[in-house]
Short mmCIF file of C-alpha atoms (C1' of nucleotides) in Angstrom, two decimals:
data_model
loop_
_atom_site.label_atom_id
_atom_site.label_comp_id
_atom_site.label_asym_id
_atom_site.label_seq_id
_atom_site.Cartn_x
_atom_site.Cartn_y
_atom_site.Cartn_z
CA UNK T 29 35.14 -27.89 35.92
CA UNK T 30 33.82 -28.93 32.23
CA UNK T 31 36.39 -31.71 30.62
CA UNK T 32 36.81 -28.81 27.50
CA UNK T 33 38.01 -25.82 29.67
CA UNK T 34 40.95 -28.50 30.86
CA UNK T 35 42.22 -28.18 27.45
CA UNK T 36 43.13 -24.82 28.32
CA UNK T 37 46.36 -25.19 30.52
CA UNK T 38 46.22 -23.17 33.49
CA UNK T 39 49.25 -21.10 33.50
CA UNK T 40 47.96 -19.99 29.90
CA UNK T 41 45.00 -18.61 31.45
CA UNK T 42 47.66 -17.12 33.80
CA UNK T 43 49.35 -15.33 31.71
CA UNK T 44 46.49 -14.17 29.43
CA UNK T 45 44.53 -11.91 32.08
CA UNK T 46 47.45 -10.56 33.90
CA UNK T 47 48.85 -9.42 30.45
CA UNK T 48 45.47 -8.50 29.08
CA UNK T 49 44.99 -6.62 32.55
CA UNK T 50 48.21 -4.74 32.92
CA UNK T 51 48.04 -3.69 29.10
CA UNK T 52 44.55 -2.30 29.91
CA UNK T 53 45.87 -0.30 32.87
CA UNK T 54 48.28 1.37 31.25
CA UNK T 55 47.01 1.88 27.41
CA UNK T 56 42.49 1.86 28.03
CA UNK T 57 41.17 5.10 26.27
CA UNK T 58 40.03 8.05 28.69
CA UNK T 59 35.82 7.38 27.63
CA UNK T 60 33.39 9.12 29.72
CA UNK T 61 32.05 6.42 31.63
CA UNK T 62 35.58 5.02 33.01
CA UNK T 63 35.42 8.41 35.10
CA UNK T 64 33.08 6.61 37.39
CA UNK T 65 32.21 3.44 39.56
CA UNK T 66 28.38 4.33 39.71
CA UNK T 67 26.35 1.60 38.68
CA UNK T 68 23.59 3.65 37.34
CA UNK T 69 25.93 5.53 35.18
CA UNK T 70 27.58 2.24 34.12
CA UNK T 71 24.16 0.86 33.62
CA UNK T 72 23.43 3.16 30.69
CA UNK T 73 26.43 3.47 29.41
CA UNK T 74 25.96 -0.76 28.50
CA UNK T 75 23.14 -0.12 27.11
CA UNK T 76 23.97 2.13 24.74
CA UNK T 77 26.60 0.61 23.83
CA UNK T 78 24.62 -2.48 22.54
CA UNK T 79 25.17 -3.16 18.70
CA UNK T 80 26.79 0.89 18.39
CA UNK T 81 29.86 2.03 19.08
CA UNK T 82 32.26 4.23 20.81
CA UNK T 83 32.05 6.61 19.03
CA UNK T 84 28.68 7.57 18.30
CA UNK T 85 27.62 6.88 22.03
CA UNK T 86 29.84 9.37 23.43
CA UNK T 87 27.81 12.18 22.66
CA UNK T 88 24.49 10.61 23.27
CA UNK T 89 26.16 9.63 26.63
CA UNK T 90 26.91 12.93 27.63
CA UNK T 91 23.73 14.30 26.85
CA UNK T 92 22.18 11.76 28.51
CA UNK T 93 23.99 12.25 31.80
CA UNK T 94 22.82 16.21 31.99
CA UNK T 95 19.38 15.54 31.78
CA UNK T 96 19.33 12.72 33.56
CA UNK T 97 21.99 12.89 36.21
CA UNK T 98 20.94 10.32 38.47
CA UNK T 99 18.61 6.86 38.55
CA UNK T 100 15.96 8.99 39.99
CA UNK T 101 16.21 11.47 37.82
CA UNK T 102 15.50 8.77 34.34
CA UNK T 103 12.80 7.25 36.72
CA UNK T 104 10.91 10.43 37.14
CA UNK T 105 11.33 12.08 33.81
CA UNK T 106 8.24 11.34 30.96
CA UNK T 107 8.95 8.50 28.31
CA UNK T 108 8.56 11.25 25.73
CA UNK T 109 12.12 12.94 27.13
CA UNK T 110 14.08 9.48 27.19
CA UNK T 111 12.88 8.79 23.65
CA UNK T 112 13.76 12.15 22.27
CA UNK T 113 17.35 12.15 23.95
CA UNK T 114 17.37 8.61 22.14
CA UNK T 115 17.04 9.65 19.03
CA UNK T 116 19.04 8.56 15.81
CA UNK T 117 20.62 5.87 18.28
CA UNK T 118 18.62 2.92 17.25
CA UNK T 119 17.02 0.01 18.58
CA UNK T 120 14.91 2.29 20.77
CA UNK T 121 13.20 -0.30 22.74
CA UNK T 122 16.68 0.09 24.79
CA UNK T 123 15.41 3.58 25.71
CA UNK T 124 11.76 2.67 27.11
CA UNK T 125 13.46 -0.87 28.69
CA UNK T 126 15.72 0.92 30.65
CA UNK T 127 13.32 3.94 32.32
CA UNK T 128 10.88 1.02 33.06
CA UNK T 129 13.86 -0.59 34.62
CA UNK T 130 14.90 2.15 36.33
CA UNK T 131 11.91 2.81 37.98
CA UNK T 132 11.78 -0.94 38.75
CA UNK T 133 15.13 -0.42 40.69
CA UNK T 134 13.40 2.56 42.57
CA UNK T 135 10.04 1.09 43.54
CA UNK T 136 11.72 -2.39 44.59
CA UNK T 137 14.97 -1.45 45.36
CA UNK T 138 15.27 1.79 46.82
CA UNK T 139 17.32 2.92 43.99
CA UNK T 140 20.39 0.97 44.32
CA UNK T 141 21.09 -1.23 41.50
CA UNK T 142 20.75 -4.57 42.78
CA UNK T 143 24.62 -6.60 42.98
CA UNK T 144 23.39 -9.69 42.72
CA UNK T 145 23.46 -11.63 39.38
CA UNK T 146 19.77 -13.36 39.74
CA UNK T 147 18.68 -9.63 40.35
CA UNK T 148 20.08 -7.33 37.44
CA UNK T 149 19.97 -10.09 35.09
CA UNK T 150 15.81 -9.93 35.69
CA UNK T 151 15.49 -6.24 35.08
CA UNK T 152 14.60 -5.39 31.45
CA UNK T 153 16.88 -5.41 28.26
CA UNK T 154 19.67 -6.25 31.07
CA UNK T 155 20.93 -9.42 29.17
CA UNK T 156 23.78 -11.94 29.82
CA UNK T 157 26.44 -9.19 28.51
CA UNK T 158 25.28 -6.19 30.41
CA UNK T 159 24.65 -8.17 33.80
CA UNK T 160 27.97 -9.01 33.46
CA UNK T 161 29.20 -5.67 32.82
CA UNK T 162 27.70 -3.80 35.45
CA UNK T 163 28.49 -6.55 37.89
CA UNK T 164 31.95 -6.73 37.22
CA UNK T 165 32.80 -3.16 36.43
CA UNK T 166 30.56 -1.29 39.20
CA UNK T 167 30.96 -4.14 41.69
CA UNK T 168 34.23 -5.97 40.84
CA UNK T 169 32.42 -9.14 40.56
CA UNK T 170 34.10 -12.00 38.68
CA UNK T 171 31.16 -12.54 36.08
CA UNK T 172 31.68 -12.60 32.19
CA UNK T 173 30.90 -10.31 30.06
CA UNK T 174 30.90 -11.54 27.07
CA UNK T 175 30.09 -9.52 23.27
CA UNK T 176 31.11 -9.31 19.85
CA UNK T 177 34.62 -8.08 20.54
CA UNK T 178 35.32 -10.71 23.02
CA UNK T 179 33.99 -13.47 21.39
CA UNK T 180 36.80 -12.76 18.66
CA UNK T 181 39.45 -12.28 21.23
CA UNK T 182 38.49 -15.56 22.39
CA UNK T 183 38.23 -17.61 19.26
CA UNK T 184 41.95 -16.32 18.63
CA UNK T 185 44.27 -16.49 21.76
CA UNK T 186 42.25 -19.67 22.52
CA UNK T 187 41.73 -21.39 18.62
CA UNK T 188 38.37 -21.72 19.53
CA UNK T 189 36.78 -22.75 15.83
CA UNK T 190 33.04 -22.88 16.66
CA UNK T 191 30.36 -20.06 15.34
CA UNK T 192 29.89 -17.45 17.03
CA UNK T 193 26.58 -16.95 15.87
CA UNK T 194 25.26 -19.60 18.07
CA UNK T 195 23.89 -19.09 20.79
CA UNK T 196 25.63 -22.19 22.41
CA UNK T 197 29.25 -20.79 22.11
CA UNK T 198 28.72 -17.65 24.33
CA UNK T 199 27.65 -19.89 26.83
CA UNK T 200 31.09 -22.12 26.12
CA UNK T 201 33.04 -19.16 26.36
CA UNK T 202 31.40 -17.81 29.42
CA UNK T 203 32.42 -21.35 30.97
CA UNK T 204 36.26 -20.73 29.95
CA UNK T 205 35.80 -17.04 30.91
CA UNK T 206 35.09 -18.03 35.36
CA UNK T 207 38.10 -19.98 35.16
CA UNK T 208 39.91 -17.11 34.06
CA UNK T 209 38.53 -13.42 35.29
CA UNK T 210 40.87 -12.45 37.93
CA UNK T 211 38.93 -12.18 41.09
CA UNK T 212 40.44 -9.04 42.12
CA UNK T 213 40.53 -7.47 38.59
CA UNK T 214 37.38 -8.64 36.95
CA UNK T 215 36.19 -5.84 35.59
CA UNK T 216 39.65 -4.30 34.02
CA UNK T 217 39.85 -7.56 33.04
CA UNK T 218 36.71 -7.72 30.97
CA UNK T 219 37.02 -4.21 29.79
CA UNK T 220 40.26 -5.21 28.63
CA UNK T 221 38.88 -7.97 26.66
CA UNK T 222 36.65 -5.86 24.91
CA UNK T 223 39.35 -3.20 24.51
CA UNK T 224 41.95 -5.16 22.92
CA UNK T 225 38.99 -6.08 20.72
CA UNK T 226 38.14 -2.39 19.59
CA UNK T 227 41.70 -1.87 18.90
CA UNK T 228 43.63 -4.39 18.31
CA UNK T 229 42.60 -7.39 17.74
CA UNK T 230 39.31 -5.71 15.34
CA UNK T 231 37.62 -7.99 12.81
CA UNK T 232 39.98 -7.51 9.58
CA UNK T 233 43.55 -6.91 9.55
CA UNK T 234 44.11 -7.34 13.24
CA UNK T 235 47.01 -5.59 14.74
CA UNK T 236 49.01 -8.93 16.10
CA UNK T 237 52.45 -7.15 16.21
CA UNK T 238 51.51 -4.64 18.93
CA UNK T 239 49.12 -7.26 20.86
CA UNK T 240 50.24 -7.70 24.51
CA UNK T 241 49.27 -11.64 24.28
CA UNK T 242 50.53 -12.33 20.80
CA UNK T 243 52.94 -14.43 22.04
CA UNK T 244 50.70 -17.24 23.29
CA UNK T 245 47.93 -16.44 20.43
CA UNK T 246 47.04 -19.85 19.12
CA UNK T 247 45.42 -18.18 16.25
CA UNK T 248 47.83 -16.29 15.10
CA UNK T 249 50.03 -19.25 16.10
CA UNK T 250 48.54 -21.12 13.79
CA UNK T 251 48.08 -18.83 11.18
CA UNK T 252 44.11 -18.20 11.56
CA UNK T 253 44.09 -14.78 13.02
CA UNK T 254 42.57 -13.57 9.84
CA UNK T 255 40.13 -16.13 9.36
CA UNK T 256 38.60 -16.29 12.71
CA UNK T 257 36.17 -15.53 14.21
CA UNK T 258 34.01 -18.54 12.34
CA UNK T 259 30.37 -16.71 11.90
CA UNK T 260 27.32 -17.91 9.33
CA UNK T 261 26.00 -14.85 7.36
CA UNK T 262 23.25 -13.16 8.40
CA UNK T 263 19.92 -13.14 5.49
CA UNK T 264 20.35 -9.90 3.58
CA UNK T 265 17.42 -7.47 4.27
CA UNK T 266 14.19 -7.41 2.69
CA UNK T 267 12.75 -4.77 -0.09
CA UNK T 268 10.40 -2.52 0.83
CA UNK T 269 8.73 0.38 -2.05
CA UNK T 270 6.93 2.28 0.83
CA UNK T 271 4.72 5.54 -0.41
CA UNK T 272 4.68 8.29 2.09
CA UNK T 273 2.23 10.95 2.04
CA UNK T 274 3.01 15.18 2.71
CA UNK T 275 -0.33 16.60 3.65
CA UNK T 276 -0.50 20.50 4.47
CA UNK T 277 -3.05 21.64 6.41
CA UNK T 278 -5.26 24.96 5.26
CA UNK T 279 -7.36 27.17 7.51
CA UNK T 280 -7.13 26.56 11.25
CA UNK T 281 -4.18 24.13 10.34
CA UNK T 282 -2.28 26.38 7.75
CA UNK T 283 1.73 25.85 8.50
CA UNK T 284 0.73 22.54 9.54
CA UNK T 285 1.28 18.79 8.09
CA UNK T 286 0.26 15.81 8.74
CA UNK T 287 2.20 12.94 10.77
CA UNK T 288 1.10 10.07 12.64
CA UNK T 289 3.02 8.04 15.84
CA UNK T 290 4.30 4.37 15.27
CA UNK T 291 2.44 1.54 17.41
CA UNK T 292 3.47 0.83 21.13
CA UNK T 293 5.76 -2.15 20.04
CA UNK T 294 7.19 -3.17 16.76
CA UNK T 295 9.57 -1.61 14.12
CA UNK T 296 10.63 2.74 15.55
CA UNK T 297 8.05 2.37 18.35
CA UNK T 298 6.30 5.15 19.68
CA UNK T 299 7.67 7.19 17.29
CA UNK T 300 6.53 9.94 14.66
CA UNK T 301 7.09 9.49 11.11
CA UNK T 302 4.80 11.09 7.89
CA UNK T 303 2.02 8.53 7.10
CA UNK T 304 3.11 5.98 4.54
CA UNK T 305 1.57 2.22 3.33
CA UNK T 306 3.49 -0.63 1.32
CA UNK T 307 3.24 -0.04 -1.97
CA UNK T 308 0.94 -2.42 -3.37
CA UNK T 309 2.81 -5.93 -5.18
CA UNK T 310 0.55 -5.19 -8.55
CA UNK T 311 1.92 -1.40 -8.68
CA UNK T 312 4.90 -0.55 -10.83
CA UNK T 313 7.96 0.67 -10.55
CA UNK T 314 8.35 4.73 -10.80
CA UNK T 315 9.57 5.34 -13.60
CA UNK T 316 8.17 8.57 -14.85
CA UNK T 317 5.17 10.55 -13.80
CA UNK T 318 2.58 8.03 -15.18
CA UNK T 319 3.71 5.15 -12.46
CA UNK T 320 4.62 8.29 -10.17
CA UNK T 321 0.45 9.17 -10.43
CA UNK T 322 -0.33 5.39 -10.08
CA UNK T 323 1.66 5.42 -6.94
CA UNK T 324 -0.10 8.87 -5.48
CA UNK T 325 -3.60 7.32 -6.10
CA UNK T 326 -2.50 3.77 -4.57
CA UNK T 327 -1.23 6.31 -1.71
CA UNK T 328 -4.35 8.02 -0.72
CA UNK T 329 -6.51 5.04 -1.20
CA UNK T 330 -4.63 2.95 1.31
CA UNK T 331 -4.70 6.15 3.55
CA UNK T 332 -8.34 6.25 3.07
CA UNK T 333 -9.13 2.95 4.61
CA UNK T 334 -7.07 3.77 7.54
CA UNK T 335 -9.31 6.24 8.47
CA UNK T 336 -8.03 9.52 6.63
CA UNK T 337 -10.54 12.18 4.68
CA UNK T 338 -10.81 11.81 1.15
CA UNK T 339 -7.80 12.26 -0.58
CA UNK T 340 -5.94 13.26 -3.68
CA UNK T 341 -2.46 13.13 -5.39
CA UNK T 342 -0.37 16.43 -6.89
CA UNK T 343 2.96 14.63 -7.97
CA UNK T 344 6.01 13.00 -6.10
CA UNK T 345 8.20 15.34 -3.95
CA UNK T 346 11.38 13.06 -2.82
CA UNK T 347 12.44 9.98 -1.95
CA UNK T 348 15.53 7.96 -0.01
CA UNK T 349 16.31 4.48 0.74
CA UNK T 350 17.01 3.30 4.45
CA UNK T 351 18.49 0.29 5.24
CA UNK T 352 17.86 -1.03 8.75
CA UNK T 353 19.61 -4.42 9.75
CA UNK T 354 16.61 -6.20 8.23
CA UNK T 355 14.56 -4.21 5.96
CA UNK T 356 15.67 -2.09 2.65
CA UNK T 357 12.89 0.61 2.35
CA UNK T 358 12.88 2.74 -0.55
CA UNK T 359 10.84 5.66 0.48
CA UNK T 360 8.88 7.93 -2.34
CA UNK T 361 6.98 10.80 -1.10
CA UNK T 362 4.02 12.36 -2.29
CA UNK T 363 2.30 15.40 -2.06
CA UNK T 364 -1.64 14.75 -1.38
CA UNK T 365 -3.84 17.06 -0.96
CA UNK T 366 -7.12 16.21 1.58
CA UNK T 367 -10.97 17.78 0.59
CA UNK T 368 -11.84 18.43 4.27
CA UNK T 369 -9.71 19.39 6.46
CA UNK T 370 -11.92 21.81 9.16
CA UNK T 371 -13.45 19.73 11.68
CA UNK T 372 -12.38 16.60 9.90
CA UNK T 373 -12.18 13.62 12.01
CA UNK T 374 -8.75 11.91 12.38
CA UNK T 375 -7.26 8.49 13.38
CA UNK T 376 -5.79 8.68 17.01
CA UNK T 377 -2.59 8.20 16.07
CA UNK T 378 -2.87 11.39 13.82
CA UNK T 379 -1.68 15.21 14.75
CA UNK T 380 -1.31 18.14 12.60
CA UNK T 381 1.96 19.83 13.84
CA UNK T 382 4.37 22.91 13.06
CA UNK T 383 8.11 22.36 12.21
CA UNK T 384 8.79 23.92 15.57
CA UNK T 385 6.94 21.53 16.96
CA UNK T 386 7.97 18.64 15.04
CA UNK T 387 11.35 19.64 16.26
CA UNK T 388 10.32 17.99 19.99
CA UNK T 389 8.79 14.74 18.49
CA UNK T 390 11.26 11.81 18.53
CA UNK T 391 11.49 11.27 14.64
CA UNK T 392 13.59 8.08 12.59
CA UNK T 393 16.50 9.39 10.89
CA UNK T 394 14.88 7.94 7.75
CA UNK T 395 12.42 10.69 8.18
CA UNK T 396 14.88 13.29 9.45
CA UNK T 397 16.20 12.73 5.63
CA UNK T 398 13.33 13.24 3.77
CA UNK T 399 12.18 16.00 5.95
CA UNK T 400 15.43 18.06 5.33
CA UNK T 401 15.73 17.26 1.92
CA UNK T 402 15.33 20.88 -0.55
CA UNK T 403 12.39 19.72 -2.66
CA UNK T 404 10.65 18.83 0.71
CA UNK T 405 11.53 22.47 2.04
CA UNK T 406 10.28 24.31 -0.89
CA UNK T 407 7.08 22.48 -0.67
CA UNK T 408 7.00 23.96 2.75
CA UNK T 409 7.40 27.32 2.08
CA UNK T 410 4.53 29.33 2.88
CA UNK T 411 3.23 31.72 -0.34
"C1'" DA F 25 17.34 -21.98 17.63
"C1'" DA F 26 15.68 -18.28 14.70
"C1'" DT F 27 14.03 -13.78 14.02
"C1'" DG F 28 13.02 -8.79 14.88
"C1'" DC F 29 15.08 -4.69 16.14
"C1'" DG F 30 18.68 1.08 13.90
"C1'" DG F 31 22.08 3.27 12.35
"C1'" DG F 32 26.72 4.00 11.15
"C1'" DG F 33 31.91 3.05 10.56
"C1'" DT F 34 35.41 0.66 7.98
"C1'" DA F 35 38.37 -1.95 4.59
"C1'" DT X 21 29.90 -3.72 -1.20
"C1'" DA X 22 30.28 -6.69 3.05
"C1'" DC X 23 30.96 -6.93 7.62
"C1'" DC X 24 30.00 -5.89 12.19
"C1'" DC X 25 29.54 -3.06 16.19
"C1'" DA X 26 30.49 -3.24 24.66
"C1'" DG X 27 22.94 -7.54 22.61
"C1'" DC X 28 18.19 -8.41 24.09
"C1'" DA X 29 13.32 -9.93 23.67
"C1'" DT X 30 10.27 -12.83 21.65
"C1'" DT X 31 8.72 -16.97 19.67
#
DNA sequence: AATGCGGGGTA
DNA sequence: TACCCAGCATT
């Protein structure tokens, strides 16, 4: 045992995860996926649950399960399905890691999900966290499990005053965590963790006088509870000015626009979005319909060299801003207008569609916005 | 160890 | 606004 767990008396540890484990028992919120011990249900369920929240995963999570019922049912289906389902949940490299995992599991495994750690912890986007869910939860293995809401639990009950953002205190508190899971409750005991977490002990204004370990809290003991976690701030996102393009098709393609699918890896993978460059550094700002021309003609240049017939600007339709984690993009669209469309040759990634038939493509919300938006409807409207 | 990767809820 | 959410892969 590591000289720094020792610090930790033992009947603390005691007394933390059979109160933490009887609280859970009687108080855990009825959530879809604590109706079942079935790993492969469990399995997604973690995964979904990455970075989001209750909340919005429930639905997902029960759409999910009627489609895809069973392991071999995800393994079989095509990508496009899993992406679609997917949709508006984010980081969508989850969705293709865990069908190619899933199939993984049937080829070499005969579709059981493998119980040992070496095993699940090799599959893809099955991390530290999730191995340790699915372990300890399906199987009642005593593994850690260790995210966001238990790394706050943690730096509470336990004063434990290094940053969380390091890679190199998970691992700490994974260490403290095997001398304390229960081995014949490890996995209430780690959803309890992550329970008390979501509802009690949340980031800001934690809810100490209904806690079932607030007794023993050395945090709030010591007047902290507030203040911890410790955690350096993450870099605020980037600006992006990105011009997008709405191009209707005419003749064969009348009722038709133009949209293009995202690369294999990278930023929205895979998915379908209207065409759209980085504005150029030199162009600027729209202000008016002078910079708003500037813009359309910077537009259908840059579209040009990708590959696209010759185009030409009309005026600016919409725009919205979309912040992912990382990136701030404000979004301007304009409507372009292309000399030849019959016969015209397109990029690969390219496809005149229908709105029916956008409505199967697995599209960002980002583009869900602008898409719905009234000035982009009228533009639409056939006459 | 640092960065890329969505989207939304909350005070 | 700022923070952060049942994290993982890549470099």
């Amino acid at each position: 045992m590591k000289k720094q767990d020792d610090t930790v008396e033992q009947s603390k540890r005691e007394y933390f995860a059979g109160r933490l484990v009887e609280w859970f028992r009687a108080h855990q919120r009825d959530l879809p996926w604590r109706r079942t011990k079935d790993p492969y249900k469990i399995w997604v369920s973690e995964i979904m649950l990455q970075q989001t929240r209750v909340e919005t995963v429930i639905p997902y999570y029960e759409r999910f399960m009627e489609r895809f019922p069973t392991l071999e049912a995800l393994a079989e289906a095509p990508e496009e399905d899993v992406l679609k389902l997917w949709e508006g949940l984010g980081y969508y490299s989850r969705a293709r890691n865990l069908q190619a995992a899933v199939r993984e599991v049937q080829s070499d495994y005969g579709g059981v999900v493998p119980d040992e750690p070496k095993d699940i912890a090799a599959l893809k986007g099955v991390g530290p966290y999730t191995a340790g869910a699915i372990l300890s939860i399906a199987y009642g293995k005593p593994e850690p499990a260790v995210d966001g809401n238990v790394m706050r639990v943690l730096s509470r009950f336990f004063l434990l005053r290094d940053d969380i953002a390091k890679p190199a205190t998970r691992k700490h508190m994974e260490r403290l965590l095997r001398t304390v899971i229960p081995q014949e409750a490890a996995g209430d005991f780690n959803q309890a963790l992550m329970e008390l977490g979501a509802t009690i002990c949340t980031p800001r204004s934690p809810h100490c006088l209904v806690c079932p370990v607030m007794e023993h809290c050395a945090g709030r003991l010591a007047g902290e509870e507030e203040t911890l976690p410790l955690k350096t701030k993450a870099k605020p996102p980037r600006d992006e000015r990105r011009l997008a393009a709405l191009i209707r098709g005419r003749g064969e393609q009348a009722g038709r626009i133009l949209i293009r699918r995202r690369p294999d890896t990278g930023l929205l993978a895979q998915m379908w979005e209207l065409p759209h460059v980085l504005a150029p550094a030199d162009l600027q700002p729209a202000v008016g319909d002078a910079n708003a021309s500037a813009a359309g003609w910077a537009l259908c240049a840059a579209l040009e060299e990708e590959g696209l017939p010759e185009l030409a600007p009309s005026g600016i339709v919409t725009q919205a801003d979309h912040i992912f984690s990382h990136i701030h993009w404000h979004m301007e669209v304009y409507l372009c207008s292309m000399a030849v469309i019959e016969g015209a040759a397109l990029p690969d990634s390219y496809r005149w569609v229908t709105p029916d038939e956008l409505e199967q493509l697995a599209l960002p919300k980002i583009f869900h916005k602008l898409l719905s938006c009234q000035a982009f409807r009228s533009v639409l409207e056939p006459n």
